[in-house]
Coordinates of C-alpha atoms in Angstrom, one line a residue:
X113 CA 40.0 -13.1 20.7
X114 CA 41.7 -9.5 20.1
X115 CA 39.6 -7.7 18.3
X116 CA 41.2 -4.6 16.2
X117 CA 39.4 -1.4 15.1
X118 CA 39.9 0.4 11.8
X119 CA 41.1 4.1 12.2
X120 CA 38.9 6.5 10.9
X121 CA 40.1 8.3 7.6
X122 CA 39.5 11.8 7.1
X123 CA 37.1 13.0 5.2
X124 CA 37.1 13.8 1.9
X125 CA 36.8 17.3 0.6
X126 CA 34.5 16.0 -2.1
X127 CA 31.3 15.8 -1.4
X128 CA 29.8 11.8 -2.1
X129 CA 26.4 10.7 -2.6
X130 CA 26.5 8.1 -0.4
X131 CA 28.7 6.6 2.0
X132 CA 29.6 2.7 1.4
X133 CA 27.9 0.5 3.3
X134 CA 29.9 -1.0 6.6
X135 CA 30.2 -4.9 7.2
X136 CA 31.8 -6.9 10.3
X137 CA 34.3 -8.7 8.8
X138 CA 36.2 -12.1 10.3
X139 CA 40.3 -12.1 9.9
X140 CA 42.7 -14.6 11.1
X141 CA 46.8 -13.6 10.9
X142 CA 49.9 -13.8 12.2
X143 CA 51.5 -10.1 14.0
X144 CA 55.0 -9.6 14.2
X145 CA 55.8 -12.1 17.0
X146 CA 55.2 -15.0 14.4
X147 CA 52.3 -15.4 16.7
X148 CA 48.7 -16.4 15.4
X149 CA 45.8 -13.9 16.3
X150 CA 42.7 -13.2 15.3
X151 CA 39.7 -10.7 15.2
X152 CA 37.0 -8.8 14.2
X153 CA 36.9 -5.3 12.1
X154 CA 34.7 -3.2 10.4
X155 CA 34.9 -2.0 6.8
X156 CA 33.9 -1.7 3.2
X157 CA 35.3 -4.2 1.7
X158 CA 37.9 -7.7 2.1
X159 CA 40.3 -5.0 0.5
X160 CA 40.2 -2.3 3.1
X161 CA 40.6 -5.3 5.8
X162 CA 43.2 -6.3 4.7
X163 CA 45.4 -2.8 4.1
X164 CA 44.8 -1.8 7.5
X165 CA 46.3 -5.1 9.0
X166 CA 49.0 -4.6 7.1
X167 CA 49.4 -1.2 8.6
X168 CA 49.2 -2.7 12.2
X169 CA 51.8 -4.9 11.3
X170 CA 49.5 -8.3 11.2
X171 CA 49.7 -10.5 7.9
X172 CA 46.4 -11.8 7.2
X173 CA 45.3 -15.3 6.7
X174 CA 42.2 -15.9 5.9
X175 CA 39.0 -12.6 5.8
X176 CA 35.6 -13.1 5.7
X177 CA 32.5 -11.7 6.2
X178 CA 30.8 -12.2 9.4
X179 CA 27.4 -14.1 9.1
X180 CA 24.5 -13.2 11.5
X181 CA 23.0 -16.2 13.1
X182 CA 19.5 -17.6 12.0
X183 CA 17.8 -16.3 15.3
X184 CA 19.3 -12.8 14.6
X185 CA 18.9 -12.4 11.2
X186 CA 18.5 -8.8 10.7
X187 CA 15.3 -7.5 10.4
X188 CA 14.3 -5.4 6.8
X189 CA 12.1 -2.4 7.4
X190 CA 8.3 -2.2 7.0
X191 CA 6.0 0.0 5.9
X192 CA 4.9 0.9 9.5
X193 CA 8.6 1.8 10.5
X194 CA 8.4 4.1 8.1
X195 CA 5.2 5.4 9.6
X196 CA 6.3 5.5 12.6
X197 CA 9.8 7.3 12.1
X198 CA 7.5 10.2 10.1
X199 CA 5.4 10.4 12.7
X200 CA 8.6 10.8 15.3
X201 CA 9.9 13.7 12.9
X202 CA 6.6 15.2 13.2
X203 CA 6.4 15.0 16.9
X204 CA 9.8 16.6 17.0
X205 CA 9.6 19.3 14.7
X206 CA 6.8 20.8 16.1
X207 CA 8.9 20.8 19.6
X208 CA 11.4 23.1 18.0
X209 CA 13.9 20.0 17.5
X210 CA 16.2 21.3 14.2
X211 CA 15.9 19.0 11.1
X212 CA 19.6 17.5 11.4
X213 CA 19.0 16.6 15.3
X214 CA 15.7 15.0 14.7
X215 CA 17.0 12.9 12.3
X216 CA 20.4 11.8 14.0
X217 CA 18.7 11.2 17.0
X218 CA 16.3 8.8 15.7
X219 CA 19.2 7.5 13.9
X220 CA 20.9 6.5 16.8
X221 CA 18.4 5.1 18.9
X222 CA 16.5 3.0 16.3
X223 CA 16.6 -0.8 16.9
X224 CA 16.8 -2.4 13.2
X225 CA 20.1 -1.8 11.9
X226 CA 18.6 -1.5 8.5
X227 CA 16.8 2.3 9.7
X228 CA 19.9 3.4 11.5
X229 CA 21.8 2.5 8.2
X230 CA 19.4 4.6 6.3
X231 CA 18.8 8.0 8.1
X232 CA 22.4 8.1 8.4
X233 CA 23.2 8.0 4.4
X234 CA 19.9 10.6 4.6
X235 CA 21.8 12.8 7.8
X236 CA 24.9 12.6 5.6
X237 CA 23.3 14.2 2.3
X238 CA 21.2 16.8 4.4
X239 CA 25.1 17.4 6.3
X240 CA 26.3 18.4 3.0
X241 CA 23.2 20.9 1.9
X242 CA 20.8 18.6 -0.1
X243 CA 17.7 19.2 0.5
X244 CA 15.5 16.7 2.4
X245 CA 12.9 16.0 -0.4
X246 CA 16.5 15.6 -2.7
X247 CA 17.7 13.0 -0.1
X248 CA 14.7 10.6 0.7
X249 CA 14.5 10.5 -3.5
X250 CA 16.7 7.7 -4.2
X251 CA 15.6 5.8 -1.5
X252 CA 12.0 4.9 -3.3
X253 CA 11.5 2.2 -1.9
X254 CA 10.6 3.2 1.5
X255 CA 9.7 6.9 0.1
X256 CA 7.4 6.9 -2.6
X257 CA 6.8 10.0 -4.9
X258 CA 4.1 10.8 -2.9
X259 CA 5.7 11.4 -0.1
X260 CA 9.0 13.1 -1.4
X261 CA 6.7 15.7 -3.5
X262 CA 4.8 16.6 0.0
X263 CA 8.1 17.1 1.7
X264 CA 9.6 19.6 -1.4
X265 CA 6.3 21.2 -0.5
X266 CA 6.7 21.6 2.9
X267 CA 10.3 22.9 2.4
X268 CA 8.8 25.5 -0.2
X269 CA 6.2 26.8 2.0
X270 CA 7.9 26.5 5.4
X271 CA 5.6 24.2 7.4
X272 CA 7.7 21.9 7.4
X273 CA 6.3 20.2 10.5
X274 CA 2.8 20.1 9.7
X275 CA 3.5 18.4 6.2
X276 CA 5.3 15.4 8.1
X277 CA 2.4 15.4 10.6
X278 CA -0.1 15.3 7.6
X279 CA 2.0 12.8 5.7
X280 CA 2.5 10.7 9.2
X281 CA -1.8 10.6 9.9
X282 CA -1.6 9.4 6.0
X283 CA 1.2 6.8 6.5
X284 CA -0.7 5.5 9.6
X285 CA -4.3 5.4 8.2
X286 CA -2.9 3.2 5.3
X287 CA -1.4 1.1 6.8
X288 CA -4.4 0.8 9.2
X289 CA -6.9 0.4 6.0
X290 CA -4.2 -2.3 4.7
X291 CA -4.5 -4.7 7.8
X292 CA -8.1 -4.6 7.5
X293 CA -7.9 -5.5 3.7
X294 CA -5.9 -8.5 4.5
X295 CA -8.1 -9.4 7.5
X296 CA -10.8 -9.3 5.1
X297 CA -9.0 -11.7 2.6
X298 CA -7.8 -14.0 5.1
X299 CA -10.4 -15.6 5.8
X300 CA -11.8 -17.0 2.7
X301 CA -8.4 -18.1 2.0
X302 CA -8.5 -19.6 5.1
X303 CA -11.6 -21.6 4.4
X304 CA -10.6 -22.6 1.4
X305 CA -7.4 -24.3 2.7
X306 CA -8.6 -26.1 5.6
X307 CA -11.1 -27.5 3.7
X308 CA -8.6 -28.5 1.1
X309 CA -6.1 -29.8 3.8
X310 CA -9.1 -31.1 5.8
X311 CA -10.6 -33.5 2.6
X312 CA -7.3 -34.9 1.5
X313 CA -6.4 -36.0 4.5
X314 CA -9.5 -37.7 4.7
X315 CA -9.1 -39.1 0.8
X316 CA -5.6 -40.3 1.7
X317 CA -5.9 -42.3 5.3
X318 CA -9.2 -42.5 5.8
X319 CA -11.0 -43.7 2.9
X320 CA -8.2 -46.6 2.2
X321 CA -9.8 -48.1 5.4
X322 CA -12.7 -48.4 4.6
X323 CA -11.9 -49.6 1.2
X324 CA -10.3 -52.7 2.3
X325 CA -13.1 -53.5 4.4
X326 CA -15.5 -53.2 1.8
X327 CA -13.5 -55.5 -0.5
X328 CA -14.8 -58.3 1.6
X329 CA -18.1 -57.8 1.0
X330 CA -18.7 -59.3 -1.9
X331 CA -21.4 -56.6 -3.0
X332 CA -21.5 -53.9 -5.3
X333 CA -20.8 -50.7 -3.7
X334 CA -23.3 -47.2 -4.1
X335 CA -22.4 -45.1 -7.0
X336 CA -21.6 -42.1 -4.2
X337 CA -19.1 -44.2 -2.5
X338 CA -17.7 -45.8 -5.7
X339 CA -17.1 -42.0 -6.8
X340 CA -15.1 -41.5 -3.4
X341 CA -13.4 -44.5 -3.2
X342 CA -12.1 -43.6 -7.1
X343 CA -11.1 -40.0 -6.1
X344 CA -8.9 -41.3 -3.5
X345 CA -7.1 -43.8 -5.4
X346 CA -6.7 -41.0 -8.0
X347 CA -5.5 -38.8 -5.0
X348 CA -3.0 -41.4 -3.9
X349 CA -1.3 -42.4 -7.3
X350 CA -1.2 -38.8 -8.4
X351 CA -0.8 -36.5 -5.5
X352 CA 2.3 -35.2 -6.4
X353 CA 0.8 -34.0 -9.5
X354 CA -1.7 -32.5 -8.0
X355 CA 1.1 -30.6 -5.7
X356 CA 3.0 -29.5 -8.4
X357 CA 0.1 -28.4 -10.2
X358 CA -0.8 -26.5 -7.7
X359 CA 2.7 -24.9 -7.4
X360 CA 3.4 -24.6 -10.7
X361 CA 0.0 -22.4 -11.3
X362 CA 1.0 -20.2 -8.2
X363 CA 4.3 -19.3 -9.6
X364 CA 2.6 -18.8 -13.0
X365 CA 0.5 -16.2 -11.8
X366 CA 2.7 -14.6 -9.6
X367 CA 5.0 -14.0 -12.3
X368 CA 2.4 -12.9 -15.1
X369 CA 1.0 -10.5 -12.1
X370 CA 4.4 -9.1 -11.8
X371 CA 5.5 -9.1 -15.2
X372 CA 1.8 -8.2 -17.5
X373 CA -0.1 -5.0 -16.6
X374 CA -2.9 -5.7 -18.6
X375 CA -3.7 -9.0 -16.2
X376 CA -2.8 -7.0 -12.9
X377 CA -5.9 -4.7 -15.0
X378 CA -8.2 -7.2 -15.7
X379 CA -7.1 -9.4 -11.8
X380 CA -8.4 -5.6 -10.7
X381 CA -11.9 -5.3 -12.3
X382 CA -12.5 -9.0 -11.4
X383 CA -11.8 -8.4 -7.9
X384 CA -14.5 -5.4 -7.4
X385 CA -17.1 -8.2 -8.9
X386 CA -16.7 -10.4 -5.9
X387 CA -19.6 -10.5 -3.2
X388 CA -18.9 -8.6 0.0
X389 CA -15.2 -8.3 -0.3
X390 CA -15.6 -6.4 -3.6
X391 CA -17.6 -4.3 -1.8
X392 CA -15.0 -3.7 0.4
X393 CA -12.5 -2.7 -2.1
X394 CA -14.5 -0.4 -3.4
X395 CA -15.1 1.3 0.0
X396 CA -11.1 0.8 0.5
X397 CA -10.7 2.3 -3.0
X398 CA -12.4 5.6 -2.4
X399 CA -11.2 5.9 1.2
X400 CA -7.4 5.5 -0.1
X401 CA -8.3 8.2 -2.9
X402 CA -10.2 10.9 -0.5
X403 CA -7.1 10.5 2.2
X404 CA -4.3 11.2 -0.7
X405 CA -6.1 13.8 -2.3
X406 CA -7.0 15.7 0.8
X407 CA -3.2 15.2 2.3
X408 CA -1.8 16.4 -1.3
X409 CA -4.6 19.6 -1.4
X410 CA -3.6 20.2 2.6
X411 CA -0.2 20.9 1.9
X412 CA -0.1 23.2 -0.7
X413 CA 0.3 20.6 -3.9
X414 CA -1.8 21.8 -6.8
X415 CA -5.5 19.7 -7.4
X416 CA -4.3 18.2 -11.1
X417 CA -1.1 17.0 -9.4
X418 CA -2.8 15.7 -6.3
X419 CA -5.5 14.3 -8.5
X420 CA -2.4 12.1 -10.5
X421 CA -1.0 11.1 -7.0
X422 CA -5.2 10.0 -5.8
X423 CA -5.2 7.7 -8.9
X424 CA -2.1 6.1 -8.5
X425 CA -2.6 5.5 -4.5
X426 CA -6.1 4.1 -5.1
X427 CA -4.7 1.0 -5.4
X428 CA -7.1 -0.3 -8.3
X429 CA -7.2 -0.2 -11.9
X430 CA -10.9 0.7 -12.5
X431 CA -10.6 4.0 -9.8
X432 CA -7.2 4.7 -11.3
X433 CA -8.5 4.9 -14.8
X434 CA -11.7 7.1 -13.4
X435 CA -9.1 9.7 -11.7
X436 CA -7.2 10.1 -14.2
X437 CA -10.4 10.7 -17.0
X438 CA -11.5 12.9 -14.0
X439 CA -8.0 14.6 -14.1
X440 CA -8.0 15.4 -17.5
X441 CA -11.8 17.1 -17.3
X442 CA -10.5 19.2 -14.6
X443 CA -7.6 20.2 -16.3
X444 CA -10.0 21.4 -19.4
X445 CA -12.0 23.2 -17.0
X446 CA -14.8 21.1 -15.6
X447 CA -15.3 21.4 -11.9
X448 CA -14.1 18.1 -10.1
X449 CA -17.2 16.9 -9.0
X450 CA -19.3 17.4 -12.1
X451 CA -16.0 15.3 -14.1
X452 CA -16.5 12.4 -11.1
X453 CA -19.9 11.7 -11.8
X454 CA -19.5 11.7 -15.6
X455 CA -17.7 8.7 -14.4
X456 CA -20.7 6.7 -13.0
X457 CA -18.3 5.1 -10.5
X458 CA -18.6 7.6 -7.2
X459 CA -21.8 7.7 -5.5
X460 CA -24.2 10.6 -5.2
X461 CA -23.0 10.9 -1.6
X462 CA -19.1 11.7 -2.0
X463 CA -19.7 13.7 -5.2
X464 CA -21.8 15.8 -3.1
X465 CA -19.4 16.4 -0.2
X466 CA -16.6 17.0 -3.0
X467 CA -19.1 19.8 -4.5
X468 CA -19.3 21.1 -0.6
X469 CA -15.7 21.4 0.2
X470 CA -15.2 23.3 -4.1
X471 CA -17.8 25.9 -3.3
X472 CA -16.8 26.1 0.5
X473 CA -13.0 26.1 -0.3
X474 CA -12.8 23.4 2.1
X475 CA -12.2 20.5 0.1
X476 CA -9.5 18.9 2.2
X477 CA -11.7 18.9 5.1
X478 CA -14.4 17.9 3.0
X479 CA -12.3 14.9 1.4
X480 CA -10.9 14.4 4.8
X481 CA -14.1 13.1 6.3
X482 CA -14.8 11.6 3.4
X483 CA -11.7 9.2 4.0
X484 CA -13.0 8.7 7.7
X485 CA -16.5 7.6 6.8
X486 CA -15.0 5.3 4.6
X487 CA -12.7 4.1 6.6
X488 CA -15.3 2.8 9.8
X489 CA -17.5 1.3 6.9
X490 CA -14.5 -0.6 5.7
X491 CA -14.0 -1.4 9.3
X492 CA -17.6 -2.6 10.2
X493 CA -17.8 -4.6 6.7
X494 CA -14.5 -6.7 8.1
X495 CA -15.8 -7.0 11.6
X496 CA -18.9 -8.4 10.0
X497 CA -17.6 -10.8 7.2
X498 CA -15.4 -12.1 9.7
X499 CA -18.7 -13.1 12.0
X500 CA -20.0 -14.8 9.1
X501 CA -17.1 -16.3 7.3
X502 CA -17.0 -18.7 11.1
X503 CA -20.1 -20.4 10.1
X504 CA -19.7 -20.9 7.1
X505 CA -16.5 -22.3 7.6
X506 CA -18.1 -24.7 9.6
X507 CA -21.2 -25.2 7.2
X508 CA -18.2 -25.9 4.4
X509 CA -16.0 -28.2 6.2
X510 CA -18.9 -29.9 7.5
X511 CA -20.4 -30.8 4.7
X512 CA -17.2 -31.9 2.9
X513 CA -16.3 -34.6 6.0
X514 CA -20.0 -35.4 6.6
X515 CA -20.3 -35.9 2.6
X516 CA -16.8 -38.5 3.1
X517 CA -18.3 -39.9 5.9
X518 CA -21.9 -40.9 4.5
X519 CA -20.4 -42.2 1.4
X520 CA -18.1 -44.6 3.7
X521 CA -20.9 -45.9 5.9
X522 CA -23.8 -46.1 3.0
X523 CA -22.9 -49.6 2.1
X524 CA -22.9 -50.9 6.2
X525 CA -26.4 -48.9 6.2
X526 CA -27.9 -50.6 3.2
X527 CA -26.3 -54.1 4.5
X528 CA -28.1 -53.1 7.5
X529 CA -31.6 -53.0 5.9
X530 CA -30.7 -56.2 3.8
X531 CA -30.3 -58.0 7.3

């Protein structure tokens, strides 16, 4: 297969935003032999393609875009890839590395197409004299405010390198706090499901069994496995309901989360109410709030600001709400630790390492540690409610197939004594 590559065109004097995006593209044609050839060729658009055939003196046929395979299908980029890549411009800032080169470089060696295609639209605007903080802006999906208003910082002040090494420990201990979060989830998710899958299964194959022996018994059955044998038959006529039910109230809520703020608000406060995993969020809550705030204060960003980018990186409605009440007391004048504990959410302990770090002038060290202690007992509470959710996994599925179980053998025990 002869494979043709588009010339580069010059570049334009003009300075552009951002550069299309590039696609593999399939052609088949006939060159000026009369003879049939085909290729591959990168470009912009079916358009392009086809005008620079033309120019090469092959009439094209048919053009398409090329499809990845399903084993290859290209890989989107994660929050940790961020993490990682600010941690590499970190790393190599503070080795002297210019801005440009770090980011080429890590543009051309990355492995998911996705994060080459997007530090070089980034290299492209810093080429043409935009600042960095004014490049990563319209990319918010992967660069939150957060992190774009710590990067203007470090441009402003000239460290440059330590406010990507700040924002890197940040990225890093999120995403670190994150994974334990869903650790902690996952398991009473998990419970409930195999106990679901486990009992239906049972309901559906197992029970029917039984009933047809029974049915020649001639007896009336106990009221326990009368009540069994009528949820399975329910179970069998109507289990698609029950599916799409379930589906159906999945999507529902997935879609009033996403669309209704006021129920991602109340979904919040409910969530802190739960036993031991509320807990946890609370702990998560304050860690996530202590880490921003001291990473914000660190690099130069005033305390009201920082405070506004704490509530919104809390991750929770009820310490977003606080922050922001604590926010506005600051802003009147109040000292920050004396407007958190008009709250009544922070304990005595964090208020008092806040009112350390205000009269020390340390308070992003102070906050810092804060984040840490918070952060091993968020850590310690997931090692041990995942030590406990394994028995009572068992204890729960246990007594769901030893309940089925009983109720199937209670009439051949009773017949038993009868004998």
């Amino acid at each position: 297969m002869a494979t043709i590559t588009a010339k580069k065109k010059p570049k334009a004097k003009k300075k552009t935003k951002h550069q299309p995006k590039v696609f593999t593209y399939q052609w088949k044609g006939v060159n000026r032999d009369g003879q049939r050839t085909s290729g591959e060729l990168k470009g912009s658009t079916i358009a392009e393609i086809r005008s620079v055939l033309k120019a090469q003196g092959v009439t094209p046929k048919g053009v398409r875009k090329k499809s990845a395979p399903l084993w290859k299908t290209e890989k989107s980029i994660t929050a940790m890839d961020i993490a990682m890549i600010t941690r590499q411009i970190a790393t190599m800032l503070a080795a002297g590395v210019p801005l440009v080169t770090t980011i080429e470089l890590l543009g051309r060696g990355h492995e998911k197409a996705k994060v080459r295609e997007l530090l070089g639209t980034i290299l492209s605007d810093v080429q043409s004299g935009i600042p960095l903080s004014d490049a990563l802006r319209p990319h918010r999906r992967y660069f939150d405010d957060l992190y774009v208003d710590l990067v203007a910082a470090g441009e402003h002040s000239g460290s440059l390198d330590a406010v990507f090494d700040r924002i890197a420990t940040y990225r890093e201990k999120a995403e670190q706090l994150k994974s334990k979060i869903k650790k902690a989830m996952f398991y009473p998710a998990a419970v409930v499901v195999v106990a679901i899958a486990v009992t239906s299964l049972l309901l559906l194959f197992v029970v029917p069994q039984f009933e047809d022996i029974f049915n020649g018994f001639g007896a009336e059955l106990p009221a326990f496995t009368q009540m069994i044998i009528g949820i399975s038959r329910w179970l069998q006529s109507s289990w698609y309901f029950f599916v799409i039910a379930i589906v159906i109230g999945i999507w529902l809520f997935r879609r009033t989360h996403r669309n209704s703020q006021s129920f991602r608000d109340r979904i919040d406060q409910m969530v802190l109410k739960i036993p031991v995993i509320g807990d946890i969020l609370h702990k998560a809550s304050m860690s996530r709030f202590a880490r921003t705030l001291s990473t914000t204060f660190a690099a130069g960003v005033p305390l009201i600001d920082g405070l506004e980018s704490a509530a919104g990186a809390s991750g929770n409605y009820v310490y977003r709400k606080a922050l922001l009440k604590v926010r506005q007391e600051v802003m009147s004048g109040m000292q920050m630790n004396v407007a958190m504990r008009t709250t009544g959410l922070f304990p005595d302990m964090l208020i008092q390492m806040v009112m350390i770090g205000e009269e020390s002038g340390g308070l992003d060290e102070m906050l810092n540690k804060v984040a840490n202690i918070y952060e091993m007992q968020v850590d310690d509470a997931v090692d041990g409610l995942s030590s406990l959710i394994e028995p009572i996994m068992m204890v729960v599925i246990g007594t769901l197939v030893g309940g089925l179980i009983v109720g199937m053998y209670l009439p051949i025990f009773e017949m038993g004594n009868v004998v």
